[in-house]
Coordinates of C-alpha atoms in Angstrom, one line a residue:
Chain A
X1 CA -167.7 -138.8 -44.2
X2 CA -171.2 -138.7 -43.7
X3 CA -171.9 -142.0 -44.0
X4 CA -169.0 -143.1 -41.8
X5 CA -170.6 -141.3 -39.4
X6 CA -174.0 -142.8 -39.5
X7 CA -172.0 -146.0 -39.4
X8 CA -170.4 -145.2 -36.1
X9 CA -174.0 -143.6 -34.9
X10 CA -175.8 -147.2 -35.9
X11 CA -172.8 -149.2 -34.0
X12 CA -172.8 -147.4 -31.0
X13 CA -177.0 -148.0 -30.8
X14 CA -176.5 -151.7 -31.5
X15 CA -173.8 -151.6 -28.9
X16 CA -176.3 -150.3 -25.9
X17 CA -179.0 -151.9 -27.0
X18 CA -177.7 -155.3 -26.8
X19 CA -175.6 -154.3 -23.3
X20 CA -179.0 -153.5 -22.0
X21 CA -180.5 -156.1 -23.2
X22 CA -177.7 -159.1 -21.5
X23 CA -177.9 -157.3 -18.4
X24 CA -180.6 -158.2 -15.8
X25 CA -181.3 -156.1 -12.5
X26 CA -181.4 -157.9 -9.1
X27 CA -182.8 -156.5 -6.4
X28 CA -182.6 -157.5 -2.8
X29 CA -184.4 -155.4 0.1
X30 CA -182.6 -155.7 3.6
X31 CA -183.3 -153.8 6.4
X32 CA -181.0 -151.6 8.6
X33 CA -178.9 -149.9 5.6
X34 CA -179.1 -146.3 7.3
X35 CA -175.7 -146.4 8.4
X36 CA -173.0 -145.5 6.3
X37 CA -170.3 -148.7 7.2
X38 CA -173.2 -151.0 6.9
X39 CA -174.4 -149.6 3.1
X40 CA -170.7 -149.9 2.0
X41 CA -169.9 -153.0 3.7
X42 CA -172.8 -154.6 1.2
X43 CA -171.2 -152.9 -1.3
X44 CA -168.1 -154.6 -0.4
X45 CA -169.6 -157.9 0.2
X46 CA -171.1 -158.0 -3.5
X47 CA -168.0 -156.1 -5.6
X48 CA -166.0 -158.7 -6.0
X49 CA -168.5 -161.4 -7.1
X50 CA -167.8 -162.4 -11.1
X51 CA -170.4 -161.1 -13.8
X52 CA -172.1 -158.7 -11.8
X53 CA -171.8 -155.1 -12.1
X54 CA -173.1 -151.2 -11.6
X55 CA -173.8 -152.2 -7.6
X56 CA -176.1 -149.7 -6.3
X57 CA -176.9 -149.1 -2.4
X58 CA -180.8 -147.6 -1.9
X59 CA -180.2 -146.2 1.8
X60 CA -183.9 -144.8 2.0
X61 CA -185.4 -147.7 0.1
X62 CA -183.6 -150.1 2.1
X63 CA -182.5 -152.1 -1.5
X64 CA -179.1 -153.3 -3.3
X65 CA -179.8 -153.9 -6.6
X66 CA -177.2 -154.6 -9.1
X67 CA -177.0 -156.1 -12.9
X68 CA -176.0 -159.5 -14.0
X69 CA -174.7 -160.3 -17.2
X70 CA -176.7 -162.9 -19.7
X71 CA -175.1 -166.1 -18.8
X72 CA -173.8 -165.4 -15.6
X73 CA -175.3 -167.3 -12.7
X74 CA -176.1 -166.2 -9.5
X75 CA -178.4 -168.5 -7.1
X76 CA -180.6 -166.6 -4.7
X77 CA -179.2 -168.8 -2.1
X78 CA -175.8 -167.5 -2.6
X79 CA -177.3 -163.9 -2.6
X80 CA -178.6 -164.6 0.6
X81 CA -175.6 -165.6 2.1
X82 CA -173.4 -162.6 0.4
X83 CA -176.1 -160.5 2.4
X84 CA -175.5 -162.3 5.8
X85 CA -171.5 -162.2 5.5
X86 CA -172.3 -158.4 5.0
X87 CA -173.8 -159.1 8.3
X88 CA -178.2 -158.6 7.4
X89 CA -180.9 -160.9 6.4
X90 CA -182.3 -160.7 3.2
X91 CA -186.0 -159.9 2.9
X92 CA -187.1 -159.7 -0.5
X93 CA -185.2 -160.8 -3.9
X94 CA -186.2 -159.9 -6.8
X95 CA -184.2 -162.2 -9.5
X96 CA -184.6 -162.0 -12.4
X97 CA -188.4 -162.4 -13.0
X98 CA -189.5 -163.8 -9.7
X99 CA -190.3 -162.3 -6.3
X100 CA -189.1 -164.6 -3.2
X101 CA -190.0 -163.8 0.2
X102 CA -187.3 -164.4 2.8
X103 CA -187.3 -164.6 6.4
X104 CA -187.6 -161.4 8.0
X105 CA -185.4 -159.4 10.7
X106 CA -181.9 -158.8 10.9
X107 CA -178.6 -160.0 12.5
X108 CA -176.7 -157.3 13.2
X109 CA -177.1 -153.8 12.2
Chain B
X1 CA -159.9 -106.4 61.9
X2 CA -159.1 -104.5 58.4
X3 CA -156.8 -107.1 58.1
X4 CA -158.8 -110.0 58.7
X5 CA -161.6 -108.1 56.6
X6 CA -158.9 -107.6 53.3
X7 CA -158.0 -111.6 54.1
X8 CA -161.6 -112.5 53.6
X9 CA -162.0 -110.2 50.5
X10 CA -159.0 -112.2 48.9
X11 CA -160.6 -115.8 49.9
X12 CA -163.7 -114.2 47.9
X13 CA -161.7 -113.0 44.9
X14 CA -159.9 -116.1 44.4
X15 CA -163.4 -118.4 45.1
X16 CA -164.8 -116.1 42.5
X17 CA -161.8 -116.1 40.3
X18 CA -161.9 -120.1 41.0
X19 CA -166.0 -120.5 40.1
X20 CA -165.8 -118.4 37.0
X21 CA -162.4 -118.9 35.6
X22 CA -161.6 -122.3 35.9
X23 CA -165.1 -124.1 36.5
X24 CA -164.7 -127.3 35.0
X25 CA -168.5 -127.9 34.9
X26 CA -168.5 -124.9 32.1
X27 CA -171.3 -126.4 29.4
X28 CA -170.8 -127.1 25.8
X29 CA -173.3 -125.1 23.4
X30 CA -175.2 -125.4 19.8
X31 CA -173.6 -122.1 18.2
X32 CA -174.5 -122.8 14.7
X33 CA -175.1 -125.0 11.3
X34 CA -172.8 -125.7 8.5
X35 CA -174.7 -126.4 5.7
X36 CA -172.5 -129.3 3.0
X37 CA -174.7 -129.2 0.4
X38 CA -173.2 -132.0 -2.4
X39 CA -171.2 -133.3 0.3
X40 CA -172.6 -136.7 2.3
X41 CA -170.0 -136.4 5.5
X42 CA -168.8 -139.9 7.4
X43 CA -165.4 -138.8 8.9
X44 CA -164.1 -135.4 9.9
X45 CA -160.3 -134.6 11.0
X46 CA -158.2 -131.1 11.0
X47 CA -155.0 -130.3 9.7
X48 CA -153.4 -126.9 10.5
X49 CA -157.1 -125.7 11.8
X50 CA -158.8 -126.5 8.7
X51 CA -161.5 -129.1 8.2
X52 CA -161.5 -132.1 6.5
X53 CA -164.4 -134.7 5.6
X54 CA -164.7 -137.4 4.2
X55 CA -167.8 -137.5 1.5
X56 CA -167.8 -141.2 0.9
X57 CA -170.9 -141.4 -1.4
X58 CA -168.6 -139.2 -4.1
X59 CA -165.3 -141.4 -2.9
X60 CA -163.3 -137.7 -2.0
X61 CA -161.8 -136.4 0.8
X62 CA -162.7 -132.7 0.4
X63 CA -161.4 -129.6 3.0
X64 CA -164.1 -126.9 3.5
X65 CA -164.0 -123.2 4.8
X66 CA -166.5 -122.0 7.5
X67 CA -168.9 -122.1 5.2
X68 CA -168.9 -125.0 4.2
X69 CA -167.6 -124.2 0.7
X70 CA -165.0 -126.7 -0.2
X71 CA -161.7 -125.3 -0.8
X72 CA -159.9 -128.6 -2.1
X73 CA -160.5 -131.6 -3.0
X74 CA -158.4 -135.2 -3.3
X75 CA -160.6 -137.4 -5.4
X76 CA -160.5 -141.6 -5.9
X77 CA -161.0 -142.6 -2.9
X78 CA -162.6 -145.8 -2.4
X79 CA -165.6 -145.4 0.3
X80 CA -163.0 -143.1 2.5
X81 CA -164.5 -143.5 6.0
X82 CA -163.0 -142.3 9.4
X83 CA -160.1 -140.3 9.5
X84 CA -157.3 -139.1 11.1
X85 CA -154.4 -136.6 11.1
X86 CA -150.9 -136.8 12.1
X87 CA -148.0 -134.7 11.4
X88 CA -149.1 -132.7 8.5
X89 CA -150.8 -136.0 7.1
X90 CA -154.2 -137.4 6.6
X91 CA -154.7 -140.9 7.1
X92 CA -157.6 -142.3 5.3
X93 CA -158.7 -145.9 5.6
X94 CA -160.8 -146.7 2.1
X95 CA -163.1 -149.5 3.2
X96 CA -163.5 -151.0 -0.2
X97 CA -160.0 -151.4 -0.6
X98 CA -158.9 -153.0 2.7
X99 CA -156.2 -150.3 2.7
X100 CA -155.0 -147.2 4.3
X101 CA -154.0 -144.1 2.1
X102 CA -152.2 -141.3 2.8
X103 CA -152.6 -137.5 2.1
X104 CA -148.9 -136.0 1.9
X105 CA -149.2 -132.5 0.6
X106 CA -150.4 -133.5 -3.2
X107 CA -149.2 -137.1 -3.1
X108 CA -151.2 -140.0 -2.0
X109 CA -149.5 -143.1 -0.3
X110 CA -150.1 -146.3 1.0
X111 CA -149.3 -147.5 4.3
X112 CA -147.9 -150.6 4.4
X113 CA -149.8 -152.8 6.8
X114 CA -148.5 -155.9 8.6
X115 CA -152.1 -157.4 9.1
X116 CA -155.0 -156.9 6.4
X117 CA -158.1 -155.6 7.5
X118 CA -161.7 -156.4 6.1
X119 CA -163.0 -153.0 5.8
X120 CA -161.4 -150.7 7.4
X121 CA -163.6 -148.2 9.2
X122 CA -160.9 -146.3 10.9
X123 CA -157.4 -145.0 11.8
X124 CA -155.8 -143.5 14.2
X125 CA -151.8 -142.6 14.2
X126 CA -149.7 -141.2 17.0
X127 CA -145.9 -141.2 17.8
X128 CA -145.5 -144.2 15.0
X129 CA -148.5 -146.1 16.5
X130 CA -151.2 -147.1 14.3
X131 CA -154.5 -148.4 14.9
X132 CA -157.2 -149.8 12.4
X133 CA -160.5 -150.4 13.4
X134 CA -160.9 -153.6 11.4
X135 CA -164.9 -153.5 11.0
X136 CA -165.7 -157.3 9.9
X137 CA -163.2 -158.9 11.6
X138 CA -164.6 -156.9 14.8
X139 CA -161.0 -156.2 15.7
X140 CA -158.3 -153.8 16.1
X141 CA -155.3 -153.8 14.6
X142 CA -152.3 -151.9 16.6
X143 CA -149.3 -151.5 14.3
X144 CA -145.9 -150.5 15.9
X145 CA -142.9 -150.5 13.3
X146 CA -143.2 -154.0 12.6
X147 CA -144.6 -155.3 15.4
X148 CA -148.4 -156.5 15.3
X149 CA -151.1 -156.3 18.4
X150 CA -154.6 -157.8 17.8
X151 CA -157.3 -156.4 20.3
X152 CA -160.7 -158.0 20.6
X153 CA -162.4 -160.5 18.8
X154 CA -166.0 -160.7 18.3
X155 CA -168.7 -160.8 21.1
X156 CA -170.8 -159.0 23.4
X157 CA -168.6 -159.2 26.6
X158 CA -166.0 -157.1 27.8
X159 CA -162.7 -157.2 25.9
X160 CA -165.0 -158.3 22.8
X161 CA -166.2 -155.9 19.8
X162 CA -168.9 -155.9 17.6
X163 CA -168.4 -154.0 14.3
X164 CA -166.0 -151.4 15.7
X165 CA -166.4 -147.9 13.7
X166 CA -163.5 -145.5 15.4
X167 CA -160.7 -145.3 16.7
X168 CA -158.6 -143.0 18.9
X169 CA -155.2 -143.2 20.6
X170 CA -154.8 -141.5 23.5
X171 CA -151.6 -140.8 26.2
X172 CA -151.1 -144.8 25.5
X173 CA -154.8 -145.9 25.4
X174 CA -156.7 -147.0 22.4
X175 CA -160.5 -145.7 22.7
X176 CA -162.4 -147.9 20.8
X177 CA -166.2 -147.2 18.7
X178 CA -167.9 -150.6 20.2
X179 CA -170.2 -149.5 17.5
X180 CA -172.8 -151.9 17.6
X181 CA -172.2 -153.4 21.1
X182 CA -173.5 -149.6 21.9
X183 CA -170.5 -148.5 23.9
X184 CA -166.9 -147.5 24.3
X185 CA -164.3 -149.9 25.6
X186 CA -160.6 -148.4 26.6
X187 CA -157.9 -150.7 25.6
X188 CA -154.0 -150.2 27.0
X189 CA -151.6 -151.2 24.2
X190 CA -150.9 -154.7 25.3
X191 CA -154.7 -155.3 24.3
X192 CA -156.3 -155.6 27.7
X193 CA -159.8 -154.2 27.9
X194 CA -159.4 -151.4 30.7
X195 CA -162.8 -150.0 31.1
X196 CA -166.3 -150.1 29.2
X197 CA -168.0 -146.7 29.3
X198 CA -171.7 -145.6 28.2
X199 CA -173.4 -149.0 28.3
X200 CA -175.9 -147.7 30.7
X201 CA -176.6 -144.5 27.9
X202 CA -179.4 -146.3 25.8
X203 CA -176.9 -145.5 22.9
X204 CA -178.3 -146.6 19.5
X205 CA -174.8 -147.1 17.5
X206 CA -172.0 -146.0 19.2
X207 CA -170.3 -144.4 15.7
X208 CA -167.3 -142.0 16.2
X209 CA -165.5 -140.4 18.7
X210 CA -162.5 -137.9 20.1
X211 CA -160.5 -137.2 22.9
X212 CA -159.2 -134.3 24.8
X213 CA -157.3 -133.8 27.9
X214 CA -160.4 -134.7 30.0
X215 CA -163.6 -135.4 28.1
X216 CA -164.6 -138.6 25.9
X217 CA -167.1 -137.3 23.4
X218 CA -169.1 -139.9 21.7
X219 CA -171.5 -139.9 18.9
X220 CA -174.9 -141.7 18.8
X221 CA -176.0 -142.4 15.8
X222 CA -179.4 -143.4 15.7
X223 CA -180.1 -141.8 19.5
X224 CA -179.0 -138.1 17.2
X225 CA -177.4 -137.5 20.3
X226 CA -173.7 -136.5 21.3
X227 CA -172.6 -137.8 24.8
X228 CA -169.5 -136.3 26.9
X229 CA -168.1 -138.1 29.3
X230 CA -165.2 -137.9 32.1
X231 CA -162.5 -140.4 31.9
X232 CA -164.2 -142.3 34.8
X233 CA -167.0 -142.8 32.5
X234 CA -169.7 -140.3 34.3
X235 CA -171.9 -139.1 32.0
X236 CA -171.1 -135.3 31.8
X237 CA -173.9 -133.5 29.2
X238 CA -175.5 -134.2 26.1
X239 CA -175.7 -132.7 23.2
X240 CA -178.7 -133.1 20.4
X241 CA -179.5 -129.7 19.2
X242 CA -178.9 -130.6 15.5
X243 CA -178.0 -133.4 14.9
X244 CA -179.0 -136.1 12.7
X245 CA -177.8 -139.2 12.6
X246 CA -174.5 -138.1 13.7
X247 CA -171.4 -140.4 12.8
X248 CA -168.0 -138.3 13.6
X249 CA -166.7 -135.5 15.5
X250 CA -163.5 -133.3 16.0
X251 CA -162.4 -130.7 18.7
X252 CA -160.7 -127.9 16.4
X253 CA -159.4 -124.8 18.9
X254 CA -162.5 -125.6 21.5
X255 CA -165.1 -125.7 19.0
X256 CA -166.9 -129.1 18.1
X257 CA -167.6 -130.1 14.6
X258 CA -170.2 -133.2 14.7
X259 CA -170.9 -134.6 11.3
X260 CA -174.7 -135.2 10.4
X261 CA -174.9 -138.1 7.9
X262 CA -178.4 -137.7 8.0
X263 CA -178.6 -134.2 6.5
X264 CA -175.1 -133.3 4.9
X265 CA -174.1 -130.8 7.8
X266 CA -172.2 -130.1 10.8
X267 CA -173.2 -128.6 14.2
X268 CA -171.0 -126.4 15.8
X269 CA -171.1 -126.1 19.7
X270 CA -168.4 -123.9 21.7
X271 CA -168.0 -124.0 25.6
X272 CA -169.0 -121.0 27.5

């Protein structure tokens, strides 16, 4: 029973560890997330895009970040323009090991 | 000459009567704070005098007491956003979903919807009417039975929208957010633009708004301001005491309950 247990314990540590270690945050700063409709209408924008997952919105930072599984890719040019049908410029992208800077400003909110 | 002098004490009683009774220039005021605690509000209706918000950040539709204690709770909501009440039912648009649920007593439904949005931000429902503000596809979407009216498309001039955010329907108008074009526009049901109103207001984000017999109250978002206006679109008082970032209101028994997104609360003003 015991070691049954310690089985299970050892699986389910093997199990998180290598989820954690496919998954790679992106992060992408855009400006103008204060409002509510805009924050959720990134969120929108980026949900339904294949391998990515645990999308979260950073209204005071001003970020999206999100994780993308090992294997899955996802150019920073097609971030960028997931961003500007959300209806922003991207600034800053942060994916996977490299820092881009983007033009600045925004299109609408 | 007591005659005349009782005739001119009437005129005075009734000018007085007039002036304090029925002065239509009577002022609304901040009465107090409703703290929300856990609750991050976006949309705010009533049904049967009790409030109901939308907390989209925990995807619930919750109903709160005067305190702000929540006294029930609808949970699984996707990103519930603006909305509305009609006979006994709350109409909520989830703007993840591109759908519109509704609150029957316990039971959720879906409204069936002839056009689909792309993020719904809000809906409004009167006397088998619906409207949707349709938030990407800067549109909105008037359902009657089956029958399907598109107003607006996206622009700047008049009859054009620009991320609408709410909706109202009123004695056969549609009110419109013109949320980021930073005004109102007034809409008859054909889809003709009737009327822009609070361009000239400096408004920063034209969010929410509500309608009563004779005021248009609108909230600013990023201005923290609430501005009331007459249907002719004069620019009646403004309201800030408050409020932060502001994006909803409701008239409940001639009180006014305007959400602040910015610090989980609502501010109460009465007219006196």
């Amino acid at each position: 029973m015991k070691r049954n247990f310690l089985g299970i314990l050892l699986l389910t540590f093997l199990f998180v560890g290598t989820s954690l270690a496919q998954s790679k945050q992106v992060k992408v700063k855009v400006d103008g997330l204060s409002c509510p409709f805009c924050a959720y209408g990134l969120e929108k924008k980026f949900k339904d895009v294949d391998g990515i997952e645990d999308i979260k919105i950073d209204i005071k930072e001003g970020t999206l970040s999100f994780l993308l599984e090992e294997g899955k890719i996802f150019p920073e040019e097609q971030i960028r323009k997931k961003v500007k049908q959300a209806g922003f410029t991207p600034k800053e992208i942060t994916y996977p090991e490299t820092s881009v800077k983007n033009e600045k400003g925004k299109i609408h909110p | 000459m007591k005659k005349g002098k009782s005739i001119r004490s009437c005129i005075l009683a009734i000018a007085v009567i007039l002036f304090f009774g029925c002065n239509p220039s009577k002022k609304w005021n901040y009465l107090n704070e409703i703290s929300l605690q856990d609750i991050t509000p976006v949309g705010i209706t009533q049904l049967n005098g009790h409030l109901w918000i939308s907390d989209a950040k925990n995807n619930r539709l919750v109903s709160i007491d005067s305190n702000g204690q929540i006294v029930k709770v609808h949970d699984g909501f996707q990103r519930p956003m603006h909305i509305s009440e009609e006979n006994n039912k709350i109409y909520v648009p989830e703007f993840l979903t591109d759908s519109i649920k509704i609150i029957n007593g316990d039971n959720v439904e879906v409204l069936e919807l002839t056009e689909v949005p792309d993020a719904p931000a809000a809906v409004d429902v009167k006397d088998n009417i619906t409207v949707v503000a349709d938030f990407y596809n800067h549109r909105i979407i008037l359902q009657h039975h089956k029958q399907t009216v598109i107003i607006g498309e996206e622009g700047h001039i008049q009859g054009e929208l620009y991320y609408p955010t709410d909706v109202a329907l009123y004695e056969n108008k549609i009110f419109v957010a013109d949320a980021y074009n930073n005004r109102i526009q007034i809409f008859d049901l054909q889809g003709n633009s009737l009327q822009v109103i609070g361009d000239k207001n400096n408004i920063q984000v034209a969010m929410g708004l509500t309608v009563n017999s004779n005021e248009l109250f609108v909230v600013d978002f990023d201005g923290n301001r609430l501005l009331i206006y007459d249907f002719d679109g004069n620019l009646k008082q403004v309201l800030n005491k408050g409020l932060n970032n502001p994006s909803d209101v409701v008239l409940v028994r001639q009180r006014l309950y305007i959400v602040n997104y910015g610090s989980n609360s609502i501010s109460v003003y009465g007219k006196t």
